[in-house]
Amino acid sequence: MSQELDALIAEVARNTTVEKSALAAIRGLSAKLAEAGDDPAKLAKLRADLAANDDELAAAVSANTPVVTPPAA
């Protein structure tokens, strides 16, 4: 039981960290959009920056998502 509790505590801590990171990213994006306003060059740079992060984010999600094997029927 202790190992299960320790694992649960670790998972809660990890989820909290991930959620706070996601919130920071969303707030940062909102601020960058507000800063860019209607400036086409700033908007293009922001779009390019977001596109550059797509693959990195997808890889991180994939690497940190456990594979669940369904039970044998």
CSV table of C-alpha atoms in Angstrom, one decimal:
chain,number,residue,atom,x,y,z
A,1,MET,CA,0.0,0.0,0.0
A,2,SER,CA,2.8,2.4,0.8
A,3,GLN,CA,4.3,2.1,-2.7
A,4,GLU,CA,0.9,2.8,-4.2
A,5,LEU,CA,0.5,5.9,-2.0
A,6,ASP,CA,4.0,7.1,-2.9
A,7,ALA,CA,3.3,6.6,-6.6
A,8,LEU,CA,0.0,8.5,-6.3
A,9,ILE,CA,1.7,11.4,-4.5
A,10,ALA,CA,4.4,11.5,-7.2
A,11,GLU,CA,1.7,11.5,-9.9
A,12,VAL,CA,-0.3,14.3,-8.3
A,13,ALA,CA,2.9,16.4,-8.0
A,14,ARG,CA,3.8,15.7,-11.7
A,15,ASN,CA,0.3,16.6,-12.9
A,16,THR,CA,0.3,19.8,-10.8
A,17,THR,CA,3.6,20.8,-12.4
A,18,VAL,CA,2.3,20.0,-15.9
A,19,GLU,CA,-0.9,21.9,-15.3
A,20,LYS,CA,0.9,25.0,-14.1
A,21,SER,CA,3.3,24.9,-17.1
A,22,ALA,CA,0.3,24.7,-19.4
A,23,LEU,CA,-1.3,27.7,-17.7
A,24,ALA,CA,1.9,29.7,-17.9
A,25,ALA,CA,2.1,28.9,-21.6
A,26,ILE,CA,-1.5,29.9,-22.3
A,27,ARG,CA,-1.1,33.1,-20.4
A,28,GLY,CA,2.1,33.8,-22.2
A,29,LEU,CA,0.5,33.3,-25.5
A,30,SER,CA,-2.3,35.6,-24.6
A,31,ALA,CA,0.2,38.3,-23.7
A,32,LYS,CA,2.1,37.8,-26.9
A,33,LEU,CA,-1.1,38.1,-29.0
A,34,ALA,CA,-2.0,41.3,-27.2
A,35,GLU,CA,1.5,42.6,-27.7
A,36,ALA,CA,1.5,41.7,-31.4
A,37,GLY,CA,-1.8,43.6,-32.0
A,38,ASP,CA,-2.4,44.1,-35.7
A,39,ASP,CA,1.3,44.1,-36.7
A,40,PRO,CA,1.6,41.6,-39.5
A,41,ALA,CA,5.3,41.0,-38.9
A,42,LYS,CA,4.8,40.4,-35.2
A,43,LEU,CA,1.9,38.1,-35.9
A,44,ALA,CA,4.0,36.2,-38.5
A,45,LYS,CA,6.8,35.8,-36.0
A,46,LEU,CA,4.4,34.5,-33.3
A,47,ARG,CA,2.9,32.0,-35.8
A,48,ALA,CA,6.4,30.8,-36.7
A,49,ASP,CA,7.3,30.4,-33.1
A,50,LEU,CA,4.2,28.4,-32.3
A,51,ALA,CA,4.7,26.2,-35.3
A,52,ALA,CA,8.3,25.6,-34.2
A,53,ASN,CA,7.1,24.3,-30.8
A,54,ASP,CA,4.4,22.0,-32.2
A,55,ASP,CA,6.8,19.0,-32.8
A,56,GLU,CA,8.5,19.4,-29.5
A,57,LEU,CA,5.2,19.5,-27.6
A,58,ALA,CA,3.8,16.5,-29.5
A,59,ALA,CA,6.9,14.5,-28.7
A,60,ALA,CA,6.8,15.4,-25.0
A,61,VAL,CA,3.1,14.4,-24.7
A,62,SER,CA,3.8,11.2,-26.5
A,63,ALA,CA,6.9,10.4,-24.4
A,64,ASN,CA,5.0,11.0,-21.2
A,65,THR,CA,1.8,9.2,-21.9
A,66,PRO,CA,1.8,5.7,-20.6
A,67,VAL,CA,0.8,3.0,-23.0
A,68,VAL,CA,-2.1,1.0,-21.6
A,69,THR,CA,-2.3,-2.6,-22.7
A,70,PRO,CA,-5.8,-3.9,-22.7
A,71,PRO,CA,-6.3,-7.1,-20.6
A,72,ALA,CA,-6.4,-10.3,-22.6
A,73,ALA,CA,-9.9,-11.5,-23.3
